[in-house]
XYZ file of C-alpha atoms in Angstrom:
716
model
C -83.185 155.254 76.066
C -81.624 154.759 72.653
C -83.897 155.510 69.700
C -83.659 154.846 65.957
C -82.738 158.506 65.505
C -79.698 158.522 67.818
C -76.315 158.813 66.077
C -73.968 155.848 66.155
C -71.030 158.201 66.665
C -72.745 160.328 69.330
C -73.261 157.130 71.323
C -69.530 156.363 71.282
C -69.148 154.655 67.913
C -65.721 154.653 66.291
C -63.998 153.075 63.315
C -63.439 149.716 65.040
C -67.094 149.386 66.038
C -68.060 150.630 62.581
C -66.161 147.692 61.065
C -68.056 145.257 63.292
C -71.374 146.927 62.484
C -70.775 146.716 58.728
C -69.823 143.051 59.107
C -72.967 142.342 61.167
C -75.172 144.057 58.572
C -73.521 142.026 55.807
C -74.042 138.730 57.635
C -77.542 139.364 58.976
C -79.164 141.501 56.273
C -77.161 140.502 53.201
C -76.330 144.127 52.373
C -72.960 145.725 51.690
C -72.436 149.119 53.319
C -69.248 151.177 53.343
C -67.706 153.413 55.968
C -68.951 156.458 54.023
C -72.504 155.195 54.438
C -72.232 155.112 58.212
C -70.988 158.704 58.337
C -73.734 159.827 55.984
C -76.466 157.771 57.680
C -75.316 157.348 61.302
C -78.718 156.375 62.756
C -80.761 153.171 62.622
C -83.450 155.044 60.697
C -80.900 156.388 58.248
C -79.337 152.964 57.673
C -82.807 151.481 57.092
C -83.469 154.106 54.415
C -80.068 153.416 52.832
C -80.372 149.596 52.689
C -82.618 149.390 49.592
C -79.960 151.245 47.585
C -77.029 149.236 48.963
C -75.122 147.054 46.467
C -76.842 143.718 45.989
C -73.595 141.760 45.756
C -71.973 141.310 49.145
C -68.439 140.294 49.972
C -68.051 136.514 50.118
C -68.278 135.060 53.612
C -65.313 133.520 55.390
C -65.729 129.781 55.959
C -63.438 126.848 56.686
C -61.893 125.457 53.514
C -59.531 122.841 52.159
C -55.883 123.730 52.604
C -53.061 123.354 50.127
C -50.051 121.238 50.956
C -47.915 124.382 51.409
C -49.745 127.256 53.073
C -48.381 130.720 52.436
C -48.213 133.413 55.092
C -50.725 136.222 55.041
C -49.335 139.444 53.587
C -49.044 141.022 57.037
C -47.288 137.963 58.447
C -44.840 137.827 55.582
C -43.535 141.327 56.196
C -43.061 140.618 59.915
C -41.294 137.358 59.129
C -38.744 139.124 56.929
C -38.242 141.948 59.424
C -37.708 139.518 62.293
C -35.433 137.344 60.172
C -33.335 140.392 59.290
C -33.242 142.245 62.638
C -33.480 139.491 65.291
C -34.009 142.117 68.006
C -37.355 141.114 69.495
C -38.885 144.337 68.149
C -42.193 142.729 67.164
C -43.084 140.994 70.388
C -46.197 141.613 72.459
C -45.799 141.199 76.240
C -48.996 140.695 78.272
C -48.324 140.706 81.993
C -50.609 140.426 85.036
C -49.792 140.753 88.708
C -51.446 137.873 90.526
C -52.274 137.883 94.223
C -53.288 134.583 95.687
C -52.158 131.007 95.226
C -51.721 130.036 91.577
C -52.289 126.381 90.674
C -49.223 125.999 88.441
C -50.152 122.602 86.983
C -53.643 123.840 86.132
C -52.166 126.953 84.526
C -49.731 124.877 82.480
C -52.573 122.635 81.283
C -54.748 125.676 80.483
C -51.978 127.118 78.322
C -51.925 123.822 76.445
C -55.701 124.073 75.954
C -55.301 127.614 74.640
C -52.665 126.542 72.136
C -54.872 123.642 71.060
C -57.844 125.951 70.449
C -56.041 128.590 68.342
C -53.942 127.181 65.508
C -51.992 130.404 65.114
C -50.458 129.828 68.576
C -49.038 126.487 67.414
C -47.835 127.578 63.998
C -44.167 127.713 63.024
C -42.787 129.460 59.968
C -40.010 127.534 58.218
C -38.834 128.452 54.734
C -38.261 126.654 51.474
C -35.731 128.365 49.183
C -36.066 131.526 51.268
C -39.892 131.593 51.063
C -41.635 131.163 54.437
C -44.788 129.100 54.868
C -47.154 128.238 57.713
C -46.789 124.854 59.338
C -49.547 124.190 61.867
C -48.362 121.739 64.526
C -50.512 119.098 66.112
C -51.436 120.044 69.683
C -49.346 117.156 71.002
C -46.238 118.418 69.149
C -46.561 122.080 70.126
C -44.082 122.622 72.941
C -44.822 125.675 75.082
C -41.831 127.298 76.767
C -43.263 127.612 80.293
C -40.749 129.002 82.796
C -41.228 129.465 86.544
C -38.890 132.021 88.156
C -38.355 132.676 91.834
C -37.307 136.277 92.460
C -35.795 137.669 95.654
C -37.587 141.015 95.342
C -39.450 143.373 93.046
C -36.283 144.819 91.507
C -35.123 141.383 90.370
C -38.666 140.624 89.228
C -38.764 143.696 86.951
C -35.331 142.963 85.516
C -36.000 139.304 84.725
C -39.410 139.976 83.215
C -37.949 142.699 81.004
C -35.259 140.308 79.827
C -37.770 137.521 79.192
C -40.002 139.798 77.107
C -37.154 140.629 74.719
C -35.787 137.153 73.970
C -36.298 136.816 70.180
C -38.392 133.978 68.788
C -36.903 131.457 66.375
C -40.039 131.557 64.242
C -38.985 128.760 61.916
C -39.117 126.189 64.751
C -40.592 127.866 67.875
C -44.286 128.528 68.404
C -45.064 132.255 68.888
C -46.078 132.017 72.553
C -43.841 131.906 75.593
C -45.005 131.842 79.232
C -43.145 133.076 82.305
C -44.491 132.859 85.857
C -42.300 134.928 88.171
C -42.986 134.622 91.900
C -42.122 136.878 94.825
C -42.919 135.173 98.105
C -45.757 132.696 98.580
C -48.770 134.728 97.455
C -47.573 137.169 94.800
C -46.507 136.500 91.232
C -46.532 137.970 87.742
C -47.761 136.018 84.743
C -46.060 137.093 81.512
C -47.409 135.912 78.175
C -44.962 136.884 75.450
C -46.488 136.583 71.992
C -44.967 137.369 68.657
C -46.930 139.922 66.659
C -47.031 137.440 63.765
C -49.663 135.527 65.759
C -51.575 138.243 67.611
C -52.848 141.809 67.616
C -54.689 144.142 69.975
C -58.101 142.607 69.267
C -56.673 139.155 70.090
C -56.084 140.023 73.749
C -59.708 139.755 74.875
C -60.509 136.320 73.358
C -57.103 134.989 74.401
C -57.568 135.952 78.052
C -61.195 134.794 78.091
C -60.205 131.383 76.746
C -57.271 131.117 79.161
C -59.539 131.891 82.122
C -62.140 129.352 80.945
C -59.501 126.655 80.572
C -57.902 127.431 83.957
C -61.247 127.198 85.765
C -61.919 123.854 84.138
C -58.461 122.479 84.950
C -58.703 123.631 88.577
C -61.971 121.659 88.751
C -60.269 118.581 87.351
C -61.699 118.656 83.821
C -61.098 120.017 80.345
C -62.727 123.202 79.031
C -66.035 122.855 77.213
C -66.278 125.512 74.542
C -67.867 125.893 71.154
C -65.456 125.140 68.297
C -64.191 128.181 66.462
C -65.870 128.566 63.051
C -62.569 129.206 61.250
C -58.835 129.249 61.917
C -56.142 131.669 60.767
C -55.173 129.443 57.853
C -58.748 129.748 56.519
C -58.472 133.520 56.774
C -55.183 133.491 54.843
C -56.790 131.699 51.892
C -59.997 133.778 52.025
C -58.136 137.081 52.209
C -56.053 136.203 49.177
C -59.260 135.530 47.228
C -60.624 138.881 48.389
C -57.453 140.658 47.319
C -57.665 139.145 43.855
C -61.034 140.902 43.471
C -60.235 144.359 44.856
C -56.465 144.785 44.586
C -56.233 146.630 41.271
C -58.848 149.267 42.123
C -57.577 149.835 45.643
C -53.921 149.973 44.576
C -54.810 152.608 41.986
C -56.369 154.724 44.737
C -53.286 154.474 46.961
C -50.699 155.138 44.269
C -52.623 158.234 43.220
C -53.175 159.417 46.801
C -49.547 158.998 47.894
C -47.909 160.265 44.692
C -45.289 162.874 45.583
C -45.696 162.489 49.346
C -42.537 163.311 51.355
C -40.683 160.149 52.295
C -39.480 161.576 55.611
C -40.822 164.265 57.936
C -38.268 166.936 58.775
C -38.643 167.010 62.549
C -36.335 168.780 65.044
C -34.465 165.720 66.321
C -31.858 165.934 69.063
C -29.436 163.761 67.082
C -28.896 162.926 63.399
C -30.617 159.804 62.137
C -28.249 156.793 62.306
C -27.523 154.787 59.164
C -29.352 151.775 60.635
C -32.248 152.086 63.075
C -31.523 150.304 66.350
C -35.166 150.473 67.549
C -34.098 151.544 71.027
C -37.014 153.301 72.628
C -38.456 154.931 75.692
C -41.985 155.982 76.591
C -43.640 158.890 78.312
C -47.212 158.909 79.570
C -49.508 161.900 79.591
C -53.201 162.580 79.809
C -56.041 164.800 78.628
C -58.406 165.487 81.518
C -62.161 164.882 81.599
C -63.000 168.501 80.749
C -60.833 168.510 77.616
C -62.091 165.018 76.719
C -65.665 166.333 76.853
C -64.818 169.394 74.763
C -63.039 167.287 72.135
C -66.063 164.974 72.006
C -68.294 168.007 71.418
C -65.905 169.319 68.764
C -66.001 165.969 66.945
C -69.788 165.857 67.110
C -70.217 169.379 65.719
C -67.933 168.661 62.768
C -69.196 165.162 61.999
C -65.892 163.434 62.732
C -64.587 160.865 65.200
C -62.383 161.599 68.181
C -59.546 159.851 66.318
C -59.871 162.394 63.502
C -59.659 165.259 66.001
C -56.466 163.799 67.460
C -55.062 163.256 63.979
C -55.738 166.856 62.977
C -54.099 168.029 66.201
C -51.006 165.891 65.691
C -50.644 166.915 62.042
C -50.949 170.586 63.025
C -48.344 170.132 65.762
C -45.819 168.405 63.502
C -46.330 171.081 60.865
C -45.736 173.799 63.457
C -42.550 171.985 64.543
C -41.128 172.258 61.025
C -42.361 169.108 59.269
C -43.951 171.081 56.434
C -47.549 171.127 55.244
C -47.743 167.593 53.818
C -47.912 165.267 56.823
C -48.070 161.486 56.412
C -49.107 159.586 59.525
C -49.489 155.860 59.961
C -52.384 154.161 61.700
C -53.796 150.662 61.979
C -57.178 149.150 61.167
C -58.492 145.946 62.718
C -58.702 144.017 59.453
C -61.462 141.745 60.833
C -64.082 142.385 58.199
C -65.978 139.129 58.777
C -67.874 138.068 61.899
C -66.173 134.667 61.899
C -62.953 136.389 63.021
C -64.362 138.042 66.149
C -63.140 135.423 68.651
C -59.976 134.334 66.870
C -56.420 134.994 68.042
C -54.236 136.100 65.143
C -52.569 138.941 63.272
C -55.195 140.729 61.169
C -54.354 144.422 61.499
C -53.333 146.420 58.470
C -51.403 149.675 58.344
C -52.763 152.701 56.508
C -51.004 155.920 55.508
C -53.076 159.024 56.244
C -51.739 161.933 54.198
C -52.854 165.181 55.827
C -52.869 168.502 53.979
C -52.007 171.326 56.396
C -51.217 173.899 53.700
C -52.603 177.436 53.708
C -52.750 177.819 57.495
C -56.309 176.446 57.751
C -58.657 176.968 60.663
C -58.770 173.862 62.825
C -62.376 173.221 61.774
C -61.335 173.298 58.115
C -58.478 170.914 58.878
C -61.006 168.508 60.437
C -62.980 168.527 57.181
C -59.825 167.665 55.225
C -58.936 164.888 57.666
C -62.461 163.441 57.493
C -62.382 163.110 53.713
C -58.865 161.655 53.750
C -59.696 159.082 56.401
C -63.013 157.928 54.936
C -61.360 157.314 51.576
C -58.470 155.483 53.256
C -60.799 153.264 55.319
C -62.769 152.435 52.171
C -59.545 151.134 50.582
C -58.089 149.353 53.610
C -57.756 145.869 52.117
C -54.420 146.477 50.368
C -51.694 145.076 52.641
C -49.208 147.758 53.630
C -46.295 145.656 52.439
C -47.949 145.302 49.013
C -48.384 149.080 48.910
C -44.693 149.600 49.699
C -43.785 147.260 46.842
C -46.033 149.164 44.449
C -44.913 152.685 45.387
C -41.304 151.554 45.787
C -39.990 154.442 47.916
C -36.285 154.874 48.576
C -35.447 151.972 50.863
C -33.478 152.748 53.985
C -32.485 150.737 57.033
C -32.610 154.022 58.957
C -36.352 154.694 58.831
C -39.774 153.196 58.311
C -41.066 153.474 54.722
C -43.795 155.998 53.776
C -44.216 157.369 57.320
C -42.264 157.569 60.577
C -44.960 158.807 63.003
C -47.739 156.433 64.079
C -51.084 157.423 65.591
C -53.278 154.785 67.222
C -56.609 155.098 69.003
C -56.833 152.049 71.267
C -60.488 151.025 71.057
C -60.098 147.321 71.784
C -61.776 146.089 74.945
C -59.247 146.148 77.764
C -58.176 142.586 78.431
C -59.125 141.241 81.863
C -57.907 138.002 83.338
C -60.334 136.435 85.814
C -58.922 133.384 87.575
C -60.642 131.601 90.486
C -59.028 132.353 93.839
C -56.623 134.880 92.314
C -56.897 138.616 91.741
C -55.227 139.733 88.531
C -54.396 143.263 87.435
C -52.388 144.441 84.410
C -48.664 144.819 85.073
C -46.328 146.902 82.949
C -43.176 145.208 81.718
C -40.330 147.663 81.253
C -39.280 146.882 77.723
C -39.716 149.520 75.088
C -38.880 149.018 71.445
C -39.381 151.855 68.986
C -40.729 150.621 65.661
C -41.184 154.241 64.545
C -39.622 157.621 65.279
C -42.759 158.594 67.205
C -45.728 156.428 68.167
C -48.699 158.172 69.791
C -51.302 155.875 71.369
C -54.509 157.182 72.945
C -57.025 155.302 75.076
C -60.396 156.731 76.083
C -61.714 156.342 79.595
C -65.454 156.644 80.208
C -67.777 156.200 83.154
C -70.323 153.412 83.355
C -72.862 155.754 81.751
C -70.508 156.596 78.903
C -69.453 160.062 80.047
C -65.877 161.132 79.169
C -63.497 160.845 82.114
C -60.188 161.448 80.337
C -57.867 160.220 77.610
C -54.648 158.375 78.409
C -51.770 159.064 76.079
C -48.501 157.233 75.534
C -45.655 158.413 73.321
C -43.030 155.821 72.439
C -40.044 157.537 70.846
C -36.751 156.461 69.284
C -34.012 157.359 71.745
C -31.511 157.440 68.879
C -33.288 160.608 67.700
C -35.022 162.237 70.664
C -34.239 163.032 74.269
C -36.905 162.298 76.836
C -37.349 166.031 77.475
C -38.053 166.630 73.771
C -40.673 163.872 73.696
C -42.304 165.282 76.825
C -42.339 168.734 75.235
C -44.109 167.360 72.151
C -46.763 165.672 74.277
C -47.287 168.836 76.322
C -47.572 170.988 73.208
C -50.061 168.590 71.634
C -52.252 168.883 74.733
C -52.035 172.693 74.581
C -52.856 172.741 70.868
C -55.911 170.508 71.375
C -57.071 172.721 74.227
C -56.870 175.803 71.996
C -58.543 173.974 69.090
C -61.474 172.873 71.265
C -61.918 176.451 72.511
C -61.704 178.139 69.099
C -61.851 175.781 66.092
C -62.379 178.774 63.772
C -58.882 180.087 64.536
C -56.005 179.306 62.132
C -53.599 176.696 63.451
C -50.705 179.170 63.324
C -52.393 181.193 66.076
C -52.312 178.403 68.669
C -49.678 179.094 71.336
C -47.626 175.955 71.894
C -45.251 177.204 74.590
C -46.060 177.125 78.283
C -45.453 180.118 80.547
C -42.009 178.884 81.577
C -40.877 178.416 77.972
C -42.156 181.850 77.000
C -40.352 183.412 79.965
C -37.126 181.624 79.008
C -37.244 183.027 75.467
C -38.087 186.560 76.522
C -36.127 186.886 79.753
C -33.231 184.451 79.401
C -32.356 183.911 75.751
C -32.995 187.578 75.007
C -31.151 188.867 78.082
C -28.092 190.658 76.713
C -27.025 191.579 80.266
C -25.917 187.968 80.763
C -22.743 188.835 78.846
C -20.027 190.555 80.888
C -20.609 194.344 81.026
C -18.924 196.203 78.206
C -17.965 193.127 76.187
C -20.649 193.755 73.580
C -19.156 197.185 72.931
C -15.881 195.552 71.841
C -14.830 193.900 68.587
C -13.991 190.308 67.895
C -10.308 190.915 67.176
C -9.886 193.013 70.328
C -11.201 190.171 72.462
C -8.884 187.778 70.636
C -5.820 190.027 71.095
C -6.473 190.240 74.841
C -6.531 186.450 75.031
C -3.244 186.301 73.104
C -1.678 188.588 75.724
C -3.083 186.533 78.630
C -1.977 183.142 77.289
C 0.436 183.559 74.366
C 1.758 180.001 74.556
C -1.616 178.274 74.904
C -2.780 176.303 71.896
C -5.256 178.367 69.929
C -5.843 176.174 66.928
C -5.298 172.550 65.877
C -5.641 171.458 62.265
C -4.583 167.929 61.340
C -0.947 167.735 62.603
C -0.502 171.498 63.056
C -0.745 173.263 66.423
C -0.737 177.050 66.527
C -0.470 179.094 69.732
C -2.369 182.321 70.361
C 0.835 184.327 69.917
C 1.656 182.613 66.605
C -1.852 183.019 65.253
C -1.928 186.693 66.237
C 1.503 187.334 64.695
C 0.617 185.618 61.395
C -2.571 187.648 61.119
C -0.633 190.882 61.795
C 1.698 190.107 58.870
C -1.291 189.983 56.524
C -2.995 193.136 57.821
C -0.969 195.704 55.733
C -2.141 194.060 52.531
C -5.792 194.529 53.545
C -5.890 198.049 55.020
C -7.189 199.614 51.819
C -9.105 196.548 50.728
C -12.573 198.042 51.219
C -15.408 197.317 53.655
C -15.542 193.585 52.870
C -12.660 191.245 52.043
C -13.206 188.010 50.152
C -11.498 184.850 51.448
C -11.038 182.014 48.961
C -9.098 179.296 50.801
C -9.513 175.678 51.804
C -10.300 174.867 55.425
C -7.169 175.160 57.504
C -4.934 177.464 59.522
C -4.488 179.984 56.700
C -8.252 180.470 56.479
C -8.430 181.426 60.179
C -5.415 183.737 59.718
C -7.171 185.467 56.798
C -10.445 185.967 58.697
C -8.630 187.436 61.701
C -6.484 189.676 59.517
C -9.517 191.080 57.702
C -11.077 192.048 61.050
C -7.831 193.577 62.294
C -7.619 195.633 59.064
C -11.042 197.134 59.782
C -12.968 195.130 57.204
C -15.556 192.426 57.312
C -15.103 189.167 55.431
C -17.130 186.899 53.173
C -16.190 183.344 52.269
C -15.752 182.060 48.729
C -15.565 178.292 48.821
C -13.064 177.002 46.217
C -15.826 174.618 45.077
C -18.227 177.475 44.261
C -18.997 177.803 40.531
C -17.637 180.913 38.815
C -21.113 182.456 38.447
C -21.766 182.270 42.191
C -18.317 183.729 43.014
C -18.902 186.646 40.643
C -22.349 187.288 42.124
C -21.055 187.365 45.702
C -18.169 189.683 44.817
C -20.566 192.097 43.151
C -23.227 191.939 45.875
C -20.723 192.501 48.721
C -18.669 195.106 46.775
C -15.491 193.053 47.305
C -12.309 194.577 45.836
C -9.683 192.274 47.426
C -9.629 188.496 47.828
C -7.231 186.587 50.082
C -6.299 183.329 48.388
C -3.252 181.228 47.563
C -1.245 180.216 44.505
C -3.324 177.783 42.488
C -6.642 179.197 43.666
C -6.136 182.703 42.309
C -6.393 181.684 38.635
C -10.182 181.630 38.843
C -10.139 185.331 39.805
C -8.062 186.632 36.880
C -11.067 187.607 34.769
C -12.747 189.420 37.681
C -12.185 193.028 38.737
C -10.536 192.214 42.092
C -7.045 192.181 43.595
C -5.681 188.867 44.854
C -3.526 188.655 47.976
C -1.709 185.353 48.403
C -1.056 183.942 51.854
C 1.977 182.207 50.319
C 3.898 185.503 49.950
C 3.619 187.287 53.281
C 6.478 189.363 54.717
C 8.530 187.770 57.474
C 7.758 190.502 60.011
C 4.609 192.519 60.717
C 4.811 196.258 60.000
C 3.315 199.157 61.881
C 0.153 199.953 60.016
C -2.550 202.435 60.839
C -5.917 200.707 60.494
C -9.436 202.077 60.455
C -11.150 202.478 63.803
C -13.689 199.662 64.130
C -16.846 199.816 66.236
C -19.032 197.056 67.667
C -21.813 197.693 65.162
C -19.543 197.512 62.108
C -19.811 194.527 59.789
C -17.687 191.553 60.775
C -19.048 188.918 58.416
C -21.291 188.704 55.347
C -22.954 185.317 54.914
C -24.748 184.385 51.690
C -27.756 182.102 51.289
C -27.495 179.059 49.050
C -29.491 180.623 46.242
C -31.666 177.515 45.935
C -34.833 179.659 45.903
C -33.489 182.496 43.779
C -30.564 184.873 43.753
C -28.145 184.380 46.710
C -28.708 187.006 49.381
C -26.049 188.390 51.693
C -26.665 188.856 55.423
C -24.350 191.282 57.215
C -23.514 190.421 60.839
C -21.868 192.872 63.229
C -19.117 192.344 65.822
C -21.704 192.991 68.551
C -24.075 190.325 67.209
C -21.357 187.685 66.882
C -19.984 188.333 70.359
C -23.493 188.240 71.785
C -24.175 184.926 70.061
C -21.056 183.199 71.369
C -20.666 184.761 74.782
C -24.379 184.657 75.519
C -24.543 180.887 75.041
C -22.832 178.065 76.872
C -19.576 179.041 75.135
C -19.256 181.722 77.819
C -17.870 179.031 80.148
C -15.358 177.814 77.567
C -12.074 177.506 79.441
C -8.424 176.521 78.928
C -9.128 172.813 79.375
C -11.833 172.621 76.674
C -11.509 172.003 72.947
C -14.113 173.252 70.482
C -14.618 171.096 67.375
C -15.384 173.392 64.440
C -17.337 170.967 62.258
C -19.948 173.430 61.028
C -19.341 175.776 58.080
C -16.746 178.412 58.887
C -19.182 181.120 57.789
C-alpha cells in the first residue's frame, strides 16, 4: 500500500513524471511548485505542508487562442528547419516500425492515417518561407496528402534494405507534410508498418498518443465507421503562441542563469577518437547495444535512494567520470533533453516540445563518487528549474565558435528514456516493434538508457544504446566505452566513498594485454635491443644497398647513398660532445644529419628553424650542445651563441676513416624537449634501446621491402 509518507522517487518517480506532477498540482490546486520542491518534499505529506508557502501566482494556463495570419515556428522547430534546410540528409527523422502478423486491412489503415492527420494539426503542417523566414501553414485535412506506399518484398533481406532506404528519404518541409507511411509485405500474412515522422512534428512523448489514436481510428474504419474521440483541447499552433508569451516573462532571468553557468565551459571534449574530426560532420553513425543486469540495476537504485538523487543522475555522474578518465578533463558538458510539456493540455498532443539542456559537471579534485552525485544533483536541479530557454536561443546568446564539424556547447548526449513504450494494438493483427537499420549520428556520442521493471516495479535491468559517429570512432572503441561505463558503475555502486580515480576500467583481458603483451620485450628478436640504431641501419644498407631508403618530394635516396652521405658528415661530429644540435628544414639533409650524429657516437636534439632565439638558446644550454649541424642561411641565428656550426653544404666528397666513440644500447640517441607551454621546456633523453624497442616491438616489426612509411609526425 502507498501511504502519504512514501517518497515519490522511491516509488519510481523521475524527472518526466515530476514535470507531469507539477503540472497536475498547478491545474488542480492552483499552486506553483518547482523541481527543487519535489526533491525537498518528495512525499504527499511533505507537499501538503509545502503548499501554503508556494507562490500564489501560477503560470498561465494553455488554452486555444486566435491565430495571427502568419504563424511563426516554435523555437525548437525553427532550429530543426534551418538544420534540415542546410544539411538535407534525413538526420532528424523518426522511424517507427512494427512487424505485423495477420491480415492488414489496407484501405482501413489508409483511412485511419487520414483520421490521425486530421486530429493532429502538426501532422498536416508544412513550413514554407517568406524572405528566408519559415512559418507554419496548417493544411486543411482534405488538402493534406499522405505519402502512403505499399511495397512487396521477396524476402527479409530486401525488406530490411527497402525500409532502411525509406526511413532516410529527406522531407521537403516547405511543401510536404512531416509524416510518411510505408507498408512492406513479405508473403500473405506478414508485413512491416513504417511510420516515418520528421522530428519537427514529433518527439518521444508523442509516440504513445499517436499509436493510441491510430489504433482507435483503425478499429473504427474496420467496423465501417469513423473514430469517435474527444476533441483535443489545444493544437500545436496554440502552444507556439502560448510558449512565446511564457518566454517573454521568464527569458531574461533564465538566460542570465545559463550565461553565468556556462561561462568558460570547454567548447569541445578532448576524447580519444580513432580519427581526426572532419571539417564538416557527415552524421554517419552506428549503434551498439549493451545492458546493466537486474542486480546492478537494483544496486544503482539503492545508491540513488541513499544519496537523494534520481537514477538519471547516477548515470550522468558515471558517464562524466568515465569521460574524464578517458582524457576529457574535469569540466564535462553533457547534453540531455526535457519533455517541455509543462501544461496538462499537452499530454495527448503529437508535436515537438522537447528542449535540450546542457549539464556542466565538475569532476575536479578526484571526488568520491558520492560527492560527485551531490554535485550532479545541484547542477541538474538548477538546470531543470531554468529549462524554458530554448537551446537555440541559448546558443545565440552564448555565441560559441561555430563549426560545421561539431555540435555547439556539447558533443555527448545522455538520455533516460522514460516515455511509455509505444504499443500498437490492431484488431486481428499482432504488432511488435521492429528495428529499422538506419543510424544517423547527431552527436559524437549519444547514450540512451531505458529501465525495465517487473509488474510490481522491481528492477529487472537497464537497456543501453550508444549511437556514435563513425567518422570519429571505430565500433570496437564504442563497445569499449560502453563496457568501461558498466564497470565503473559497478564499482561506484559497491563503494561510492572511493575516489573515481580508483575505479578499474579495464577488463582482465585488457590488463593482461598491457602487462604481458605490450610490456613483453621478448617479442623483439633476441639481441636486437642490445644494438644501436645506426648499427641496425648499416646492416640494412649492406643487405639492400640499392633499395630506396628515403623519398622526399622528387628526391629518391637509396640505403647505400644515405649511408655514404652520413659517413661524410661523421668526421665533423666526432668531437662534438654527447649531444649534437640539428637545425635544418625537413628533408633528406635532416635525416643525413641525424644518422651522422648517431654514427659519431652522439645523440641529437632538433632545433626547428621556426623556434624563437630564446627557446634555441635554452635548449642548447639544457642539452649542453657544443656543435650544431645546419646550412648556409640558417647558421646566422647561431653566431651570437657559444656553439660551432657545421654546414651540410660543405661536406667533403669522400668519407674518411674516423675512429668514433664506442656506443652502447643504453646511451642517449635523442633528446626531445617539451613545448614549454606550462613552464620552462624540459628535455627527455631517450636511449637506442628504448627507440628500437618502441619501433620493433610494434607493428613496424613486420615492415618489409614492399611497404612505405609516411613520416608525417614530428621528426623528433
